[in-house]
């Protein structure tokens, strides 16, 4: 049974004031000084403390939020891992004196918080998380998680002090993404899940998987089995390949959904297709399958875009992957197809786009796809040439910003770092943060910017430690650019907050790049 709005309001008033005078006074704390990333929209401090202890009351789902058991369970698991404190999750109404953590689904239209917005109220006796959708409650949990103290592993705390106040928060852009290239080097299900967990901590909500390229085809297609058994058998440098069965892919999709992250699958075409061409001779214009490729050159391969068989192939691939992907997007690549004549490239993109639309998905493509006529709802991913992006915007497409000189996570930090490349730039931690997405789209409505994405190409990395080193901490800065308001953003404040993330990253075992530009906390 739902509470009436009047009763609920009175409940919150009582909850916020109940018994605060009965407990021993604690040292004052200041919520506005917390090192939260992304920085919230609005923070108000009340200079008191909530103390989490083994005797803290259970996590509580009000009647309105009774279906949010996944997020409540995630909070309980996080608290247990971080603090060793085990809190149960309960449903149903409680007396006004009941403490702990409350989840409440309620309309917050006057604040215009949207699907991912939330209000986090921290009082000395209890914490209340309010959101319109469970995704917002999950983002609030990530904020709460960052407010927990980080202590050395050999230190035992019974009291975990959290500063009190109110946080009102919601994202700037709907799409805040990371891309992982699993084609050059393969990353298995467990490794992708680990990356998803780290991305979720900073409120990133999309993971774009680059599933096929010249060096490897990583997604099982039942109607074309040699794509994985042959095309997925190797990687850059000739190392062991790998692929996801459809059950593996579904496991990734479901795990991402539990973190409110949408999976965006990419099958790059008509170029970057040597693994497919080697698997099936019929996809080649001369009917001869090339050898598998383990180098790093780009732009030398193409599907035979004038063959009907190729479009049957594209249809099968899109159909099978779309059926496993609940998210709205299918990425067809379309970049660096240097050996595909433009007269063949344009009709291919348009036919492939129509196939994607047929299966209920919006087409995403790298900026070169703007040479073709884009359908309504298509998204252009900008990475290098501004004119390509502008051509897409003139067609009414939205743009996803991944400028290589700022957002490519495979760029070296500087000339001394061994991993990564530097064809676009050296991208230190400050360079990754000090750019403004909307400034890249002058004269256009900000609504035409879908968001930003941080691509990680894997020519030079082979394992999870190397992935973390290139992604962190730069992807954290990108997460803030996608979430937080532009106004008031500055490097000195961000650098302070980023440094304070160091202990948490170490606690999580993240092999991050400890830039000398940042004073990392112990």
Short mmCIF file of C-alpha atoms in Angstrom, two decimals:
data_model
loop_
_atom_site.label_atom_id
_atom_site.label_comp_id
_atom_site.label_asym_id
_atom_site.label_seq_id
_atom_site.Cartn_x
_atom_site.Cartn_y
_atom_site.Cartn_z
CA UNK A 1 0.00 0.00 0.00
CA UNK A 2 1.41 3.39 -0.98
CA UNK A 3 1.73 6.25 1.51
CA UNK A 4 -0.30 9.35 0.79
CA UNK A 5 1.81 12.31 -0.29
CA UNK A 6 0.93 14.17 2.94
CA UNK A 7 1.87 11.27 5.18
CA UNK A 8 5.10 10.74 3.27
CA UNK A 9 6.02 14.42 3.65
CA UNK A 10 5.40 14.27 7.40
CA UNK A 11 7.41 11.08 7.61
CA UNK A 12 10.44 12.77 6.05
CA UNK A 13 10.17 15.75 8.38
CA UNK A 14 10.14 13.43 11.37
CA UNK A 15 12.91 11.23 9.95
CA UNK A 16 15.14 14.23 9.41
CA UNK A 17 14.80 15.43 13.02
CA UNK A 18 14.07 12.37 15.11
CA UNK A 19 16.39 11.79 18.08
CA UNK A 20 19.30 13.86 16.75
CA UNK A 21 19.68 15.31 20.24
CA UNK A 22 19.92 11.88 21.92
CA UNK A 23 23.28 10.86 20.46
CA UNK A 24 26.72 12.03 21.43
CA UNK A 25 27.92 15.01 19.36
CA UNK A 26 30.36 14.20 16.57
CA UNK A 27 33.04 16.35 14.98
CA UNK A 28 31.53 18.57 12.28
CA UNK A 29 31.87 17.47 8.67
CA UNK A 30 31.32 19.39 5.44
CA UNK A 31 29.60 17.59 2.56
CA UNK A 32 30.61 20.35 0.14
CA UNK A 33 34.28 19.43 0.64
CA UNK A 34 33.74 15.80 -0.38
CA UNK A 35 35.79 14.70 -3.38
CA UNK A 36 32.91 13.43 -5.52
CA UNK A 37 33.38 12.61 -9.20
CA UNK A 38 31.37 13.44 -11.22
CA UNK A 39 30.75 16.64 -9.30
CA UNK A 40 27.05 16.86 -8.34
CA UNK A 41 24.79 19.61 -9.62
CA UNK A 42 23.96 20.93 -6.15
CA UNK A 43 25.36 20.14 -2.68
CA UNK A 44 24.12 21.58 0.60
CA UNK A 45 25.93 20.75 3.83
CA UNK A 46 24.46 20.61 7.33
CA UNK A 47 27.81 20.16 9.12
CA UNK A 48 26.88 16.96 10.99
CA UNK A 49 27.56 13.25 10.51
CA UNK A 50 25.78 10.01 9.81
CA UNK A 51 27.62 7.09 11.41
CA UNK A 52 27.41 3.66 9.81
CA UNK A 53 28.01 0.93 12.39
CA UNK A 54 27.27 -2.79 12.74
CA UNK A 55 24.10 -1.80 14.63
CA UNK A 56 22.79 0.47 11.86
CA UNK A 57 19.22 -0.41 10.91
CA UNK A 58 18.59 -2.34 7.69
CA UNK A 59 18.33 -0.87 4.21
CA UNK A 60 14.66 -0.12 3.72
CA UNK A 61 12.53 -0.05 0.57
CA UNK A 62 9.44 2.11 0.98
CA UNK A 63 6.32 0.78 -0.72
CA UNK A 64 6.89 3.03 -3.73
CA UNK A 65 10.35 1.53 -4.28
CA UNK A 66 9.54 -2.09 -3.47
CA UNK A 67 10.79 -3.25 -6.89
CA UNK A 68 14.25 -1.72 -6.42
CA UNK A 69 15.59 -4.83 -4.74
CA UNK A 70 18.49 -5.05 -7.19
CA UNK A 71 19.84 -1.62 -6.30
CA UNK A 72 19.21 -2.10 -2.59
CA UNK A 73 21.01 -5.43 -2.74
CA UNK A 74 23.87 -3.81 -4.63
CA UNK A 75 24.19 -1.21 -1.85
CA UNK A 76 24.21 -3.93 0.80
CA UNK A 77 26.89 -5.86 -1.09
CA UNK A 78 28.97 -2.71 -1.57
CA UNK A 79 28.78 -1.80 2.13
CA UNK A 80 29.77 -5.32 3.12
CA UNK A 81 32.76 -5.31 0.77
CA UNK A 82 33.92 -1.82 1.70
CA UNK A 83 33.22 -1.77 5.45
CA UNK A 84 32.57 -5.34 6.51
CA UNK A 85 29.16 -4.25 7.80
CA UNK A 86 26.26 -6.48 6.78
CA UNK A 87 22.88 -4.79 6.39
CA UNK A 88 19.76 -6.64 5.37
CA UNK A 89 17.16 -5.28 2.95
CA UNK A 90 13.56 -4.95 4.14
CA UNK A 91 10.21 -3.86 2.65
CA UNK A 92 7.13 -2.23 4.09
CA UNK A 93 6.27 0.77 6.29
CA UNK A 94 8.16 1.44 9.49
CA UNK A 95 7.75 3.79 12.42
CA UNK A 96 9.14 7.33 12.08
CA UNK A 97 11.96 6.49 14.48
CA UNK A 98 13.32 3.75 12.29
CA UNK A 99 16.85 4.59 11.09
CA UNK A 100 19.08 3.22 8.32
CA UNK A 101 18.90 3.85 4.58
CA UNK A 102 15.58 4.49 2.84
CA UNK A 103 14.83 4.12 -0.88
CA UNK A 104 11.83 6.04 -2.16
CA UNK A 105 10.47 6.30 -5.68
CA UNK A 106 8.65 9.57 -6.02
CA UNK A 107 7.88 12.20 -8.70
CA UNK A 108 10.54 14.91 -8.75
CA UNK A 109 9.20 16.82 -11.74
CA UNK A 110 9.78 20.22 -10.17
CA UNK A 111 13.51 19.45 -10.15
CA UNK A 112 13.55 18.01 -13.71
CA UNK A 113 15.92 15.23 -12.69
CA UNK A 114 14.98 12.84 -15.47
CA UNK A 115 15.62 9.10 -15.56
CA UNK A 116 19.02 9.19 -13.85
CA UNK A 117 18.58 12.07 -11.41
CA UNK A 118 18.28 11.67 -7.67
CA UNK A 119 18.07 13.43 -4.34
CA UNK A 120 20.35 12.09 -1.60
CA UNK A 121 19.44 13.30 1.89
CA UNK A 122 21.92 12.43 4.63
CA UNK A 123 20.85 13.20 8.20
CA UNK A 124 22.51 12.13 11.46
CA UNK A 125 20.05 9.26 11.96
CA UNK A 126 19.23 8.09 8.43
CA UNK A 127 19.87 8.39 4.72
CA UNK A 128 17.05 8.83 2.19
CA UNK A 129 17.54 8.16 -1.53
CA UNK A 130 14.79 9.57 -3.74
CA UNK A 131 14.53 9.11 -7.49
CA UNK A 132 11.93 8.82 -10.22
CA UNK A 133 13.55 5.71 -11.71
CA UNK A 134 15.72 2.96 -10.29
CA UNK A 135 18.60 4.13 -12.51
CA UNK A 136 18.64 7.37 -10.51
CA UNK A 137 18.70 5.47 -7.23
CA UNK A 138 21.64 3.43 -8.52
CA UNK A 139 23.55 6.62 -9.39
CA UNK A 140 22.84 7.88 -5.84
CA UNK A 141 24.33 4.68 -4.45
CA UNK A 142 27.55 5.39 -6.37
CA UNK A 143 27.66 8.85 -4.81
CA UNK A 144 27.12 7.37 -1.36
CA UNK A 145 29.84 4.83 -2.04
CA UNK A 146 32.35 7.62 -2.74
CA UNK A 147 31.40 9.30 0.55
CA UNK A 148 32.57 6.31 2.58
CA UNK A 149 36.02 6.73 4.14
CA UNK A 150 38.81 4.62 2.64
CA UNK A 151 41.09 3.06 5.24
CA UNK A 152 44.11 0.75 5.01
CA UNK A 153 43.23 -2.92 4.70
CA UNK A 154 44.77 -3.70 8.09
CA UNK A 155 42.62 -1.07 9.84
CA UNK A 156 39.37 -2.12 11.51
CA UNK A 157 36.68 0.56 11.86
CA UNK A 158 33.42 0.18 13.74
CA UNK A 159 32.21 3.70 12.97
CA UNK A 160 32.12 4.93 9.35
CA UNK A 161 31.42 8.67 9.29
CA UNK A 162 29.54 10.22 6.37
CA UNK A 163 28.97 14.01 6.19
CA UNK A 164 25.36 15.17 6.26
CA UNK A 165 23.44 17.35 3.85
CA UNK A 166 21.52 17.12 0.60
CA UNK A 167 22.73 16.33 -2.91
CA UNK A 168 20.51 17.08 -5.90
CA UNK A 169 22.01 15.60 -9.03
CA UNK A 170 21.29 14.70 -12.65
CA UNK A 171 23.37 14.26 -15.83
CA UNK A 172 24.23 16.84 -18.46
CA UNK A 173 24.18 14.32 -21.33
CA UNK A 174 22.03 11.24 -21.78
CA UNK A 175 24.91 9.19 -23.20
CA UNK A 176 28.14 8.84 -21.24
CA UNK A 177 30.10 6.01 -22.68
CA UNK A 178 33.29 4.02 -22.97
CA UNK A 179 34.32 1.83 -25.89
CA UNK A 180 36.38 -1.34 -25.58
CA UNK A 181 38.03 -2.88 -28.63
CA UNK A 182 37.96 -6.64 -28.03
CA UNK A 183 38.96 -7.38 -31.62
CA UNK A 184 42.67 -6.47 -31.65
CA UNK A 185 43.07 -8.28 -28.33
CA UNK A 186 40.28 -10.28 -26.72
CA UNK A 187 38.94 -9.61 -23.22
CA UNK A 188 36.78 -12.33 -21.69
CA UNK A 189 33.45 -12.06 -19.89
CA UNK A 190 34.96 -11.69 -16.42
CA UNK A 191 37.28 -8.91 -17.59
CA UNK A 192 34.44 -7.02 -19.25
CA UNK A 193 32.36 -7.33 -16.07
CA UNK A 194 35.25 -5.90 -14.07
CA UNK A 195 35.46 -2.93 -16.43
CA UNK A 196 31.69 -2.43 -16.16
CA UNK A 197 31.97 -2.27 -12.36
CA UNK A 198 34.62 0.45 -12.55
CA UNK A 199 32.68 2.45 -15.13
CA UNK A 200 29.52 2.27 -13.04
CA UNK A 201 31.32 3.86 -10.08
CA UNK A 202 31.65 7.07 -12.12
CA UNK A 203 28.11 6.99 -13.54
CA UNK A 204 29.04 5.95 -17.08
CA UNK A 205 25.96 4.41 -18.68
CA UNK A 206 27.04 2.91 -22.03
CA UNK A 207 29.71 0.37 -23.01
CA UNK A 208 30.35 0.15 -26.74
CA UNK A 209 31.95 -3.19 -27.68
CA UNK A 210 34.01 -3.21 -30.89
CA UNK A 211 33.28 -6.84 -31.74
CA UNK A 212 34.84 -7.32 -35.19
CA UNK A 213 37.86 -6.02 -37.05
CA UNK A 214 40.65 -7.20 -39.33
CA UNK A 215 42.41 -9.06 -36.53
CA UNK A 216 39.49 -10.90 -34.96
CA UNK A 217 35.75 -11.59 -35.05
CA UNK A 218 34.54 -11.95 -31.45
CA UNK A 219 30.77 -12.53 -31.62
CA UNK A 220 29.16 -15.89 -32.34
CA UNK A 221 26.83 -15.75 -35.35
CA UNK A 222 25.05 -19.09 -35.56
CA UNK A 223 24.24 -18.76 -39.26
CA UNK A 224 27.92 -18.04 -40.10
CA UNK A 225 29.88 -20.20 -37.61
CA UNK A 226 33.35 -19.81 -39.17
CA UNK A 227 33.35 -16.14 -38.22
CA UNK A 228 34.40 -17.17 -34.72
CA UNK A 229 35.95 -20.62 -35.15
CA UNK A 230 38.30 -19.27 -37.82
CA UNK A 231 38.03 -15.46 -37.72
CA UNK A 232 38.17 -15.33 -33.93
CA UNK A 233 41.20 -17.58 -33.55
CA UNK A 234 43.95 -14.98 -33.39
CA UNK A 235 44.82 -11.41 -32.36
CA UNK A 236 47.38 -8.67 -32.97
CA UNK A 237 50.86 -10.18 -32.86
CA UNK A 238 49.54 -13.66 -33.52
CA UNK A 239 48.48 -14.37 -29.97
CA UNK A 240 45.51 -16.42 -28.86
CA UNK A 241 42.17 -15.00 -29.91
CA UNK A 242 38.79 -15.77 -28.44
CA UNK A 243 35.13 -14.99 -28.88
CA UNK A 244 31.83 -14.63 -27.04
CA UNK A 245 29.19 -17.27 -27.47
CA UNK A 246 25.73 -15.81 -27.67
CA UNK A 247 25.22 -16.96 -24.08
CA UNK A 248 28.41 -15.10 -23.09
CA UNK A 249 27.17 -11.95 -24.77
CA UNK A 250 23.80 -12.21 -23.04
CA UNK A 251 25.62 -12.57 -19.71
CA UNK A 252 27.51 -9.33 -20.41
CA UNK A 253 24.32 -7.53 -21.47
CA UNK A 254 22.47 -8.65 -18.34
CA UNK A 255 25.34 -7.79 -16.02
CA UNK A 256 25.64 -4.34 -17.61
CA UNK A 257 21.90 -3.83 -17.16
CA UNK A 258 22.25 -4.60 -13.44
CA UNK A 259 24.64 -1.60 -13.34
CA UNK A 260 22.27 0.46 -15.54
CA UNK A 261 24.75 0.38 -18.41
CA UNK A 262 23.59 -0.17 -21.99
CA UNK A 263 25.69 -2.37 -24.29
CA UNK A 264 26.23 -0.99 -27.79
CA UNK A 265 27.47 -3.69 -30.20
CA UNK A 266 29.65 -2.73 -33.16
CA UNK A 267 30.36 -4.80 -36.26
CA UNK A 268 32.69 -2.66 -38.36
CA UNK A 269 31.91 -2.69 -42.10
CA UNK A 270 32.51 -2.51 -45.02
CA UNK A 271 36.18 -1.98 -44.04
CA UNK A 272 38.03 -3.47 -41.06
CA UNK A 273 36.64 -6.83 -42.18
CA UNK A 274 39.62 -9.10 -42.90
CA UNK A 275 38.61 -11.62 -40.20
CA UNK A 276 35.23 -12.04 -41.93
CA UNK A 277 36.77 -12.13 -45.41
CA UNK A 278 39.20 -14.83 -44.31
CA UNK A 279 36.36 -16.85 -42.80
CA UNK A 280 34.12 -16.80 -45.89
CA UNK A 281 35.51 -16.51 -49.40
CA UNK A 282 32.05 -15.61 -50.73
CA UNK A 283 32.32 -12.17 -49.06
CA UNK A 284 35.26 -11.28 -51.34
CA UNK A 285 34.82 -9.94 -54.87
CA UNK A 286 37.35 -12.46 -56.26
CA UNK A 287 35.93 -15.37 -54.27
CA UNK A 288 39.31 -15.99 -52.61
CA UNK A 289 39.66 -15.84 -48.81
CA UNK A 290 42.74 -13.91 -47.61
CA UNK A 291 44.94 -15.15 -44.78
CA UNK A 292 44.16 -14.14 -41.23
CA UNK A 293 45.80 -10.84 -40.30
CA UNK A 294 47.68 -10.09 -37.08
CA UNK A 295 49.25 -6.70 -37.84
CA UNK A 296 48.01 -3.20 -37.06
CA UNK A 297 47.64 -1.60 -40.50
CA UNK A 298 44.17 -0.22 -41.31
CA UNK A 299 42.15 0.54 -44.41
CA UNK A 300 43.13 -2.38 -46.64
CA UNK A 301 40.02 -4.60 -46.43
CA UNK A 302 36.46 -4.34 -47.73
CA UNK A 303 33.38 -6.46 -48.14
CA UNK A 304 32.32 -6.88 -51.77
CA UNK A 305 29.57 -4.30 -51.55
CA UNK A 306 27.95 -5.19 -54.90
CA UNK A 307 27.19 -8.81 -53.98
CA UNK A 308 23.71 -9.73 -52.77
CA UNK A 309 25.34 -12.42 -50.60
CA UNK A 310 27.06 -9.68 -48.62
CA UNK A 311 23.73 -8.09 -47.72
CA UNK A 312 22.34 -11.47 -46.70
CA UNK A 313 25.39 -11.76 -44.46
CA UNK A 314 24.84 -8.29 -42.98
CA UNK A 315 21.17 -9.10 -42.40
CA UNK A 316 22.00 -12.31 -40.54
CA UNK A 317 24.62 -10.61 -38.38
CA UNK A 318 22.42 -7.65 -37.47
CA UNK A 319 19.39 -9.89 -36.87
CA UNK A 320 21.18 -12.26 -34.50
CA UNK A 321 22.96 -9.57 -32.48
CA UNK A 322 19.91 -7.27 -32.32
CA UNK A 323 17.83 -10.09 -30.90
CA UNK A 324 20.29 -10.34 -28.01
CA UNK A 325 20.65 -6.58 -27.45
CA UNK A 326 17.82 -4.72 -25.66
CA UNK A 327 19.52 -1.33 -26.07
CA UNK A 328 18.46 1.01 -28.90
CA UNK A 329 21.74 1.19 -30.86
CA UNK A 330 23.63 -0.93 -33.39
CA UNK A 331 27.01 0.46 -34.46
CA UNK A 332 28.03 -0.38 -38.05
CA UNK A 333 31.48 1.17 -37.92
CA UNK A 334 32.03 2.60 -41.38
CA UNK A 335 35.44 4.14 -40.68
CA UNK A 336 38.70 3.99 -42.63
CA UNK A 337 37.26 1.99 -45.52
CA UNK A 338 39.97 3.34 -47.78
CA UNK A 339 39.80 0.68 -50.51
CA UNK A 340 36.02 0.88 -50.90
CA UNK A 341 35.24 3.33 -53.74
CA UNK A 342 32.88 6.07 -52.55
CA UNK A 343 30.41 5.00 -55.27
CA UNK A 344 30.23 1.60 -53.52
CA UNK A 345 30.63 2.83 -49.95
CA UNK A 346 27.60 5.16 -49.93
CA UNK A 347 24.98 2.64 -51.13
CA UNK A 348 26.44 0.02 -48.76
CA UNK A 349 26.03 2.27 -45.73
CA UNK A 350 22.48 3.14 -46.75
CA UNK A 351 21.49 -0.52 -47.28
CA UNK A 352 23.16 -1.63 -44.03
CA UNK A 353 21.46 1.23 -42.20
CA UNK A 354 18.08 0.08 -43.55
CA UNK A 355 18.77 -3.43 -42.27
CA UNK A 356 19.62 -2.07 -38.83
CA UNK A 357 16.42 -0.01 -38.81
CA UNK A 358 14.44 -3.07 -39.94
CA UNK A 359 15.46 -4.85 -36.75
CA UNK A 360 14.32 -1.95 -34.57
CA UNK A 361 17.70 -0.35 -33.88
CA UNK A 362 19.09 3.12 -34.41
CA UNK A 363 22.22 3.18 -36.51
CA UNK A 364 25.44 4.49 -35.02
CA UNK A 365 28.48 4.99 -37.19
CA UNK A 366 31.87 6.60 -37.15
CA UNK A 367 31.89 10.05 -38.75
CA UNK A 368 32.65 8.80 -42.29
CA UNK A 369 29.09 7.44 -42.58
CA UNK A 370 27.91 11.03 -43.11
CA UNK A 371 28.91 10.62 -46.77
CA UNK A 372 25.68 8.62 -47.02
CA UNK A 373 22.10 9.78 -46.43
CA UNK A 374 21.32 9.10 -42.79
CA UNK A 375 17.94 7.94 -41.57
CA UNK A 376 16.04 9.61 -38.73
CA UNK A 377 17.50 8.77 -35.34
CA UNK A 378 20.98 7.95 -36.62
CA UNK A 379 23.99 8.88 -34.51
CA UNK A 380 27.34 10.07 -35.86
CA UNK A 381 30.42 9.34 -33.75
CA UNK A 382 32.93 12.14 -34.25
CA UNK A 383 36.57 11.20 -33.84
CA UNK A 384 38.76 13.31 -36.13
CA UNK A 385 37.34 15.42 -39.01
CA UNK A 386 34.98 18.21 -37.96
CA UNK A 387 33.51 18.52 -41.47
CA UNK A 388 32.27 14.94 -41.30
CA UNK A 389 30.52 15.76 -38.03
CA UNK A 390 28.99 18.95 -39.41
CA UNK A 391 27.70 17.08 -42.46
CA UNK A 392 25.87 14.70 -40.13
CA UNK A 393 24.45 17.54 -38.07
CA UNK A 394 23.13 19.19 -41.24
CA UNK A 395 21.23 15.96 -41.89
CA UNK A 396 19.63 16.18 -38.45
CA UNK A 397 21.68 13.43 -36.82
CA UNK A 398 22.83 13.56 -33.23
CA UNK A 399 26.55 13.48 -32.58
CA UNK A 400 28.50 11.38 -30.10
CA UNK A 401 31.77 13.11 -29.30
CA UNK A 402 35.00 11.09 -29.18
CA UNK A 403 37.67 13.55 -30.32
CA UNK A 404 40.87 11.52 -30.56
CA UNK A 405 43.11 14.29 -29.21
CA UNK A 406 41.15 14.35 -25.94
CA UNK A 407 39.05 11.21 -25.61
CA UNK A 408 41.03 8.30 -27.08
CA UNK A 409 42.22 6.23 -24.15
CA UNK A 410 44.80 4.41 -26.26
CA UNK A 411 46.88 7.55 -26.67
CA UNK A 412 50.07 7.67 -24.61
CA UNK A 413 50.12 10.01 -21.62
CA UNK A 414 53.52 11.34 -22.68
CA UNK A 415 56.63 10.23 -24.57
CA UNK A 416 57.86 8.14 -21.62
CA UNK A 417 54.80 5.89 -21.24
CA UNK A 418 55.26 2.60 -23.08
CA UNK A 419 51.66 1.55 -23.66
CA UNK A 420 49.53 3.26 -26.28
CA UNK A 421 50.07 5.25 -29.45
CA UNK A 422 50.42 8.97 -30.13
CA UNK A 423 49.25 9.62 -33.69
CA UNK A 424 46.50 11.97 -32.39
CA UNK A 425 48.34 13.48 -29.42
CA UNK A 426 49.94 12.77 -26.11
CA UNK A 427 46.98 12.95 -23.73
CA UNK A 428 47.93 13.67 -20.14
CA UNK A 429 45.31 13.72 -17.41
CA UNK A 430 44.80 17.47 -17.71
CA UNK A 431 44.38 17.32 -21.52
CA UNK A 432 41.75 14.60 -21.12
CA UNK A 433 39.75 16.89 -18.82
CA UNK A 434 40.34 20.39 -20.17
CA UNK A 435 37.95 20.49 -23.10
CA UNK A 436 34.33 21.46 -23.43
CA UNK A 437 32.10 19.12 -25.47
CA UNK A 438 29.67 21.78 -26.68
CA UNK A 439 32.53 23.97 -27.91
CA UNK A 440 33.26 21.33 -30.56
CA UNK A 441 29.83 21.91 -32.10
CA UNK A 442 29.69 25.70 -32.59
CA UNK A 443 26.44 27.20 -33.81
CA UNK A 444 24.47 24.05 -33.09
CA UNK A 445 21.87 23.25 -30.49
CA UNK A 446 23.29 21.44 -27.49
CA UNK A 447 20.43 18.95 -27.91
CA UNK A 448 22.20 17.64 -31.00
CA UNK A 449 25.00 16.34 -28.76
CA UNK A 450 23.99 12.89 -27.56
CA UNK A 451 26.99 12.71 -25.25
CA UNK A 452 30.64 11.71 -25.12
CA UNK A 453 32.46 8.39 -25.34
CA UNK A 454 35.99 7.29 -24.45
CA UNK A 455 37.31 4.71 -26.96
CA UNK A 456 40.04 2.28 -25.95
CA UNK A 457 41.66 0.59 -28.93
CA UNK A 458 43.78 -2.38 -27.97
CA UNK A 459 46.65 -2.70 -30.44
CA UNK A 460 49.18 -2.26 -27.62
CA UNK A 461 47.44 -3.86 -24.63
CA UNK A 462 46.86 -7.54 -23.87
CA UNK A 463 45.58 -7.77 -20.29
CA UNK A 464 43.42 -6.14 -17.65
CA UNK A 465 46.26 -4.31 -15.88
CA UNK A 466 47.22 -2.61 -19.14
CA UNK A 467 43.58 -1.77 -19.87
CA UNK A 468 43.23 -0.11 -16.46
CA UNK A 469 46.48 1.81 -16.92
CA UNK A 470 45.32 3.47 -20.14
CA UNK A 471 41.70 4.01 -19.05
CA UNK A 472 42.27 5.29 -15.52
CA UNK A 473 42.21 8.04 -14.53
CA UNK A 474 41.36 9.66 -17.90
CA UNK A 475 37.96 7.99 -18.23
CA UNK A 476 37.05 9.46 -14.82
CA UNK A 477 37.52 12.97 -16.21
CA UNK A 478 35.43 12.12 -19.25
CA UNK A 479 32.70 10.84 -16.93
CA UNK A 480 32.59 14.25 -15.26
CA UNK A 481 32.47 16.07 -18.61
CA UNK A 482 29.43 14.00 -19.54
CA UNK A 483 27.60 14.36 -16.23
CA UNK A 484 28.44 17.64 -14.50
CA UNK A 485 27.46 21.20 -15.45
CA UNK A 486 30.04 23.13 -17.45
CA UNK A 487 29.70 26.18 -15.22
CA UNK A 488 32.20 26.27 -12.39
CA UNK A 489 34.32 23.47 -13.80
CA UNK A 490 38.04 24.03 -13.26
CA UNK A 491 41.21 21.98 -13.31
CA UNK A 492 42.45 22.81 -9.80
CA UNK A 493 39.25 21.66 -8.13
CA UNK A 494 39.06 18.56 -10.29
CA UNK A 495 42.71 17.72 -9.61
CA UNK A 496 42.03 17.87 -5.85
CA UNK A 497 39.04 15.58 -6.13
CA UNK A 498 40.83 13.19 -8.50
CA UNK A 499 43.76 12.88 -6.12
CA UNK A 500 41.36 11.96 -3.34
CA UNK A 501 40.11 9.07 -5.51
CA UNK A 502 43.55 7.47 -5.29
CA UNK A 503 42.91 5.49 -2.09
CA UNK A 504 39.63 4.11 -3.45
CA UNK A 505 41.25 3.10 -6.75
CA UNK A 506 44.05 1.37 -4.84
CA UNK A 507 41.54 -0.37 -2.58
CA UNK A 508 39.78 -1.67 -5.69
CA UNK A 509 43.11 -2.87 -7.09
CA UNK A 510 43.02 -0.57 -10.12
CA UNK A 511 46.36 -0.25 -11.91
CA UNK A 512 45.89 3.46 -12.65
CA UNK A 513 48.43 5.91 -14.05
CA UNK A 514 49.57 8.05 -11.12
CA UNK A 515 50.14 11.26 -13.04
CA UNK A 516 52.66 13.67 -11.50
CA UNK A 517 50.15 16.46 -12.18
CA UNK A 518 47.97 15.15 -9.35
CA UNK A 519 48.69 14.84 -5.65
CA UNK A 520 47.35 11.38 -4.93
CA UNK A 521 45.95 10.66 -1.49
CA UNK A 522 47.36 7.86 0.60
#
